[in-house]
Amino acid sequence: MTLTSLPPQLSRILISEEAIQQRVRELAQQISNDYASVERLYLVGVLRGAFIFLADLARHLTIPHVVDFIAVSSYGKSAASGAVRLLMDLREPVENQHVLLVEDIVDSGQTLDYLLHTLHGRRPASLHTCVLVQKKRDSLPVPVNYLGFEIPDVWVVGYGLDYADTFRTLPYIAELKPEVYQ
Ligand code: IMP
Ligand code: MG
């Protein structure tokens, strides 16, 4: 990937396609080991950002699993916080299921916190989180059990992550130029 083919709104590639694919394989291996004794793993992808990560992760798992999705409202383009709302619920009840929440990115942790509380109330057998990228913070806002990468506090796009619904299908994760979103 040469710099000349980077869209003009992006300043640099933070995580290459190769690094993502390698890390996703490692995470899948770790998850497959950790859940080796469960009957099946109930994967919950958070729409829309996690759809690509979940698709790749799930295909590297070597344990029985099912895939489901949940959708929440995003609070906008920048860091302004707002209440998280459930837009689309799971297809099945998750009582007694081993649930793994799969999320693209954790910033303030509000979204994951909301989802953890919501799903915890449904009495799953276990509930853990797998996040591809987390923005570096002094304190960890929510428990992340499987983490792909830690990144600086910048707006990133690609591999499912968007800015105003664009750049989701780039194979790498890149930094958006600050002048585009500020
Ligand atoms: P949080 O609730 O502050 O942790 O934010 C999580 C949600 O905000 C994610 O699920 C994303 O949808 C969105 N988000 C936060 N930072 C970024 C980013 O840098 N790029 C794209 N989406 C982001
Ligand atoms: Mg998201």
mmCIF file of C-alpha atoms and ligand atoms in Angstrom:
data_model
loop_
_atom_site.group_PDB
_atom_site.id
_atom_site.type_symbol
_atom_site.label_atom_id
_atom_site.label_comp_id
_atom_site.label_asym_id
_atom_site.label_seq_id
_atom_site.Cartn_x
_atom_site.Cartn_y
_atom_site.Cartn_z
ATOM 1 C CA MET A 1 0.000 0.000 0.000
ATOM 2 C CA THR A 2 1.637 3.216 -1.120
ATOM 3 C CA LEU A 3 0.874 6.583 0.413
ATOM 4 C CA THR A 4 -0.327 7.894 -2.940
ATOM 5 C CA SER A 5 -3.327 5.547 -2.839
ATOM 6 C CA LEU A 6 -4.438 6.755 0.613
ATOM 7 C CA PRO A 7 -7.656 8.815 0.318
ATOM 8 C CA PRO A 8 -6.864 12.546 0.781
ATOM 9 C CA GLN A 9 -8.951 12.801 3.985
ATOM 10 C CA LEU A 10 -6.670 10.309 5.734
ATOM 11 C CA SER A 11 -3.288 11.206 7.172
ATOM 12 C CA ARG A 12 -1.651 7.812 7.750
ATOM 13 C CA ILE A 13 -2.196 4.107 8.136
ATOM 14 C CA LEU A 14 -2.092 3.223 11.835
ATOM 15 C CA ILE A 15 -2.600 -0.536 11.527
ATOM 16 C CA SER A 16 -1.821 -2.341 8.290
ATOM 17 C CA GLU A 17 -4.006 -5.003 6.725
ATOM 18 C CA GLU A 18 -1.348 -7.621 7.509
ATOM 19 C CA ALA A 19 -1.100 -6.589 11.168
ATOM 20 C CA ILE A 20 -4.894 -6.722 11.542
ATOM 21 C CA GLN A 21 -5.167 -10.155 9.927
ATOM 22 C CA GLN A 22 -2.341 -11.508 12.075
ATOM 23 C CA ARG A 23 -3.867 -10.157 15.299
ATOM 24 C CA VAL A 24 -7.365 -11.404 14.417
ATOM 25 C CA ARG A 25 -5.935 -14.909 13.944
ATOM 26 C CA GLU A 26 -4.205 -14.672 17.338
ATOM 27 C CA LEU A 27 -7.388 -13.499 19.058
ATOM 28 C CA ALA A 28 -9.399 -16.299 17.454
ATOM 29 C CA GLN A 29 -6.837 -18.828 18.639
ATOM 30 C CA GLN A 30 -6.922 -17.469 22.179
ATOM 31 C CA ILE A 31 -10.736 -17.445 22.236
ATOM 32 C CA SER A 32 -10.870 -20.976 20.799
ATOM 33 C CA ASN A 33 -8.555 -22.159 23.597
ATOM 34 C CA ASP A 34 -10.428 -20.341 26.350
ATOM 35 C CA TYR A 35 -13.840 -21.621 25.241
ATOM 36 C CA ALA A 36 -12.685 -25.112 24.265
ATOM 37 C CA SER A 37 -14.958 -26.755 26.825
ATOM 38 C CA VAL A 38 -18.203 -24.875 26.147
ATOM 39 C CA GLU A 39 -20.948 -26.357 24.016
ATOM 40 C CA ARG A 40 -21.089 -23.299 21.791
ATOM 41 C CA LEU A 41 -20.035 -19.684 21.873
ATOM 42 C CA TYR A 42 -22.686 -17.025 21.248
ATOM 43 C CA LEU A 43 -20.998 -14.213 19.313
ATOM 44 C CA VAL A 44 -22.701 -10.841 19.421
ATOM 45 C CA GLY A 45 -21.454 -8.295 16.896
ATOM 46 C CA VAL A 46 -22.252 -4.654 17.509
ATOM 47 C CA LEU A 47 -23.581 -3.092 14.307
ATOM 48 C CA ARG A 48 -22.508 -1.575 12.203
ATOM 49 C CA GLY A 49 -18.830 -1.159 12.969
ATOM 50 C CA ALA A 50 -18.030 -4.718 14.060
ATOM 51 C CA PHE A 51 -19.346 -6.575 11.018
ATOM 52 C CA ILE A 52 -16.009 -6.995 9.260
ATOM 53 C CA PHE A 53 -14.044 -7.829 12.417
ATOM 54 C CA LEU A 54 -16.680 -10.367 13.465
ATOM 55 C CA ALA A 55 -16.731 -11.970 10.017
ATOM 56 C CA ASP A 56 -12.956 -12.489 10.042
ATOM 57 C CA LEU A 57 -12.752 -13.483 13.709
ATOM 58 C CA ALA A 58 -15.567 -16.030 13.466
ATOM 59 C CA ARG A 59 -14.014 -17.730 10.445
ATOM 60 C CA HIS A 60 -10.804 -18.353 12.383
ATOM 61 C CA LEU A 61 -12.549 -19.904 15.408
ATOM 62 C CA THR A 62 -12.093 -23.631 15.800
ATOM 63 C CA ILE A 63 -14.936 -24.080 18.304
ATOM 64 C CA PRO A 64 -18.706 -24.322 17.725
ATOM 65 C CA HIS A 65 -20.261 -20.864 17.595
ATOM 66 C CA VAL A 66 -23.298 -18.912 16.466
ATOM 67 C CA VAL A 67 -23.374 -15.344 15.192
ATOM 68 C CA ASP A 68 -25.913 -12.733 16.195
ATOM 69 C CA PHE A 69 -26.030 -8.953 16.007
ATOM 70 C CA ILE A 70 -27.203 -6.055 18.097
ATOM 71 C CA ALA A 71 -27.405 -2.425 17.011
ATOM 72 C CA VAL A 72 -27.114 0.681 19.123
ATOM 73 C CA SER A 73 -27.355 4.322 18.238
ATOM 74 C CA SER A 74 -24.051 6.057 17.877
ATOM 75 C CA TYR A 75 -23.714 9.428 19.469
ATOM 76 C CA GLY A 76 -22.341 11.227 16.449
ATOM 77 C CA LYS A 77 -19.096 11.874 14.702
ATOM 78 C CA SER A 78 -16.957 13.283 17.461
ATOM 79 C CA ALA A 79 -16.516 12.701 21.147
ATOM 80 C CA ALA A 80 -19.699 14.442 22.336
ATOM 81 C CA SER A 81 -21.444 11.992 24.626
ATOM 82 C CA GLY A 82 -25.097 11.119 24.630
ATOM 83 C CA ALA A 83 -27.385 8.358 25.787
ATOM 84 C CA VAL A 84 -26.914 4.998 24.090
ATOM 85 C CA ARG A 85 -30.106 3.541 22.612
ATOM 86 C CA LEU A 86 -30.918 0.012 21.473
ATOM 87 C CA LEU A 87 -31.864 0.069 17.775
ATOM 88 C CA MET A 88 -32.005 -3.653 17.022
ATOM 89 C CA ASP A 89 -32.030 -6.512 19.477
ATOM 90 C CA LEU A 90 -30.637 -10.066 19.335
ATOM 91 C CA ARG A 91 -32.619 -12.813 17.604
ATOM 92 C CA GLU A 92 -32.544 -15.204 20.559
ATOM 93 C CA PRO A 93 -32.606 -15.016 24.339
ATOM 94 C CA VAL A 94 -29.086 -15.471 25.693
ATOM 95 C CA GLU A 95 -29.982 -16.985 29.058
ATOM 96 C CA ASN A 96 -27.434 -19.729 29.864
ATOM 97 C CA GLN A 97 -25.420 -18.927 26.729
ATOM 98 C CA HIS A 98 -21.709 -18.145 26.715
ATOM 99 C CA VAL A 99 -21.804 -14.671 25.195
ATOM 100 C CA LEU A 100 -18.862 -12.861 23.624
ATOM 101 C CA LEU A 101 -19.581 -9.250 22.693
ATOM 102 C CA VAL A 102 -17.551 -8.245 19.643
ATOM 103 C CA GLU A 103 -17.019 -4.511 19.195
ATOM 104 C CA ASP A 104 -14.939 -2.501 16.744
ATOM 105 C CA ILE A 105 -13.679 0.225 19.039
ATOM 106 C CA VAL A 106 -13.867 1.474 22.611
ATOM 107 C CA ASP A 107 -13.502 5.184 23.169
ATOM 108 C CA SER A 108 -15.317 6.467 26.291
ATOM 109 C CA GLY A 109 -16.638 2.975 26.991
ATOM 110 C CA GLN A 110 -20.245 4.164 27.156
ATOM 111 C CA THR A 111 -21.492 1.888 24.390
ATOM 112 C CA LEU A 112 -19.864 -1.253 25.740
ATOM 113 C CA ASP A 113 -20.931 -0.399 29.274
ATOM 114 C CA TYR A 114 -24.553 -0.065 28.154
ATOM 115 C CA LEU A 115 -24.395 -3.379 26.274
ATOM 116 C CA LEU A 116 -22.775 -5.205 29.172
ATOM 117 C CA HIS A 117 -25.487 -4.026 31.547
ATOM 118 C CA THR A 118 -28.254 -4.885 29.100
ATOM 119 C CA LEU A 119 -26.978 -8.398 28.366
ATOM 120 C CA HIS A 120 -25.989 -9.123 31.953
ATOM 121 C CA GLY A 121 -29.630 -8.692 32.924
ATOM 122 C CA ARG A 122 -30.537 -11.604 30.634
ATOM 123 C CA ARG A 123 -28.533 -14.053 32.730
ATOM 124 C CA PRO A 124 -26.029 -15.495 30.250
ATOM 125 C CA ALA A 125 -23.800 -18.328 31.484
ATOM 126 C CA SER A 126 -20.847 -16.006 30.864
ATOM 127 C CA LEU A 127 -20.335 -12.596 29.308
ATOM 128 C CA HIS A 128 -17.035 -11.313 27.938
ATOM 129 C CA THR A 129 -15.833 -8.682 25.484
ATOM 130 C CA CYS A 130 -13.598 -8.719 22.430
ATOM 131 C CA VAL A 131 -12.586 -5.339 21.031
ATOM 132 C CA LEU A 132 -10.394 -4.673 18.021
ATOM 133 C CA VAL A 133 -9.101 -1.246 19.025
ATOM 134 C CA GLN A 134 -9.143 0.804 22.171
ATOM 135 C CA LYS A 135 -8.170 4.433 22.439
ATOM 136 C CA LYS A 136 -5.486 4.983 25.030
ATOM 137 C CA ARG A 137 -6.883 6.364 28.289
ATOM 138 C CA ASP A 138 -5.535 6.760 31.818
ATOM 139 C CA SER A 139 -8.151 4.454 33.241
ATOM 140 C CA LEU A 140 -9.874 1.562 31.549
ATOM 141 C CA PRO A 141 -13.564 2.556 31.253
ATOM 142 C CA VAL A 142 -14.919 -0.985 30.765
ATOM 143 C CA PRO A 143 -13.538 -4.509 31.061
ATOM 144 C CA VAL A 144 -12.071 -5.652 27.740
ATOM 145 C CA ASN A 145 -11.188 -9.337 27.846
ATOM 146 C CA TYR A 146 -9.694 -9.654 24.370
ATOM 147 C CA LEU A 147 -8.073 -6.581 22.848
ATOM 148 C CA GLY A 148 -6.550 -6.275 19.401
ATOM 149 C CA PHE A 149 -4.721 -2.963 19.540
ATOM 150 C CA GLU A 150 -4.331 0.158 21.609
ATOM 151 C CA ILE A 151 -4.250 3.399 19.601
ATOM 152 C CA PRO A 152 -3.839 7.101 20.352
ATOM 153 C CA ASP A 153 -6.910 9.282 20.827
ATOM 154 C CA VAL A 154 -7.521 10.134 17.167
ATOM 155 C CA TRP A 155 -10.465 9.412 14.843
ATOM 156 C CA VAL A 156 -9.809 6.233 12.901
ATOM 157 C CA VAL A 157 -11.541 4.637 9.933
ATOM 158 C CA GLY A 158 -11.383 1.400 7.997
ATOM 159 C CA TYR A 159 -11.944 -2.301 8.743
ATOM 160 C CA GLY A 160 -15.563 -1.550 9.731
ATOM 161 C CA LEU A 161 -14.910 1.825 11.311
ATOM 162 C CA ASP A 162 -16.451 4.815 9.609
ATOM 163 C CA TYR A 163 -16.568 8.550 9.478
ATOM 164 C CA ALA A 164 -20.096 9.696 8.502
ATOM 165 C CA ASP A 165 -20.627 6.221 7.001
ATOM 166 C CA THR A 166 -17.635 6.305 4.703
ATOM 167 C CA PHE A 167 -14.308 4.423 4.682
ATOM 168 C CA ARG A 168 -15.771 1.295 6.355
ATOM 169 C CA THR A 169 -14.445 -1.159 3.800
ATOM 170 C CA LEU A 170 -10.802 -0.111 3.723
ATOM 171 C CA PRO A 171 -8.676 -3.170 4.624
ATOM 172 C CA TYR A 172 -6.479 -1.182 7.030
ATOM 173 C CA ILE A 173 -7.139 1.213 9.928
ATOM 174 C CA ALA A 174 -6.130 4.791 9.191
ATOM 175 C CA GLU A 175 -6.195 8.126 10.947
ATOM 176 C CA LEU A 176 -8.658 10.710 9.687
ATOM 177 C CA LYS A 177 -7.144 14.165 9.251
ATOM 178 C CA PRO A 178 -8.265 16.299 12.209
ATOM 179 C CA GLU A 179 -9.462 19.101 9.900
ATOM 180 C CA VAL A 180 -12.021 16.692 8.429
ATOM 181 C CA TYR A 181 -13.854 16.071 11.723
ATOM 182 C CA GLN A 182 -13.087 19.111 13.866
HETATM 183 P P1 IMP B 1 -17.710 4.861 23.172
HETATM 184 O O1 IMP B 1 -19.137 4.602 23.568
HETATM 185 O O2 IMP B 1 -17.266 6.258 23.503
HETATM 186 O O3 IMP B 1 -16.737 3.833 23.699
HETATM 187 O O4 IMP B 1 -17.645 4.829 21.618
HETATM 188 C C1 IMP B 1 -17.828 3.679 20.931
HETATM 189 C C2 IMP B 1 -18.488 3.899 19.600
HETATM 190 O O5 IMP B 1 -18.218 5.168 18.999
HETATM 191 C C3 IMP B 1 -17.926 2.861 18.688
HETATM 192 O O6 IMP B 1 -18.721 1.711 18.687
HETATM 193 C C4 IMP B 1 -17.908 3.570 17.356
HETATM 194 O O7 IMP B 1 -19.129 3.351 16.697
HETATM 195 C C5 IMP B 1 -17.778 5.024 17.682
HETATM 196 N N1 IMP B 1 -16.376 5.491 17.579
HETATM 197 C C6 IMP B 1 -15.596 5.961 18.586
HETATM 198 N N2 IMP B 1 -14.390 6.321 18.154
HETATM 199 C C7 IMP B 1 -14.374 6.064 16.825
HETATM 200 C C8 IMP B 1 -13.364 6.237 15.788
HETATM 201 O O8 IMP B 1 -12.239 6.687 15.990
HETATM 202 N N3 IMP B 1 -13.743 5.859 14.531
HETATM 203 C C9 IMP B 1 -14.972 5.356 14.243
HETATM 204 N N4 IMP B 1 -15.921 5.175 15.176
HETATM 205 C C10 IMP B 1 -15.643 5.527 16.455
HETATM 206 MG MG MG B 2 -19.340 0.537 17.147
#
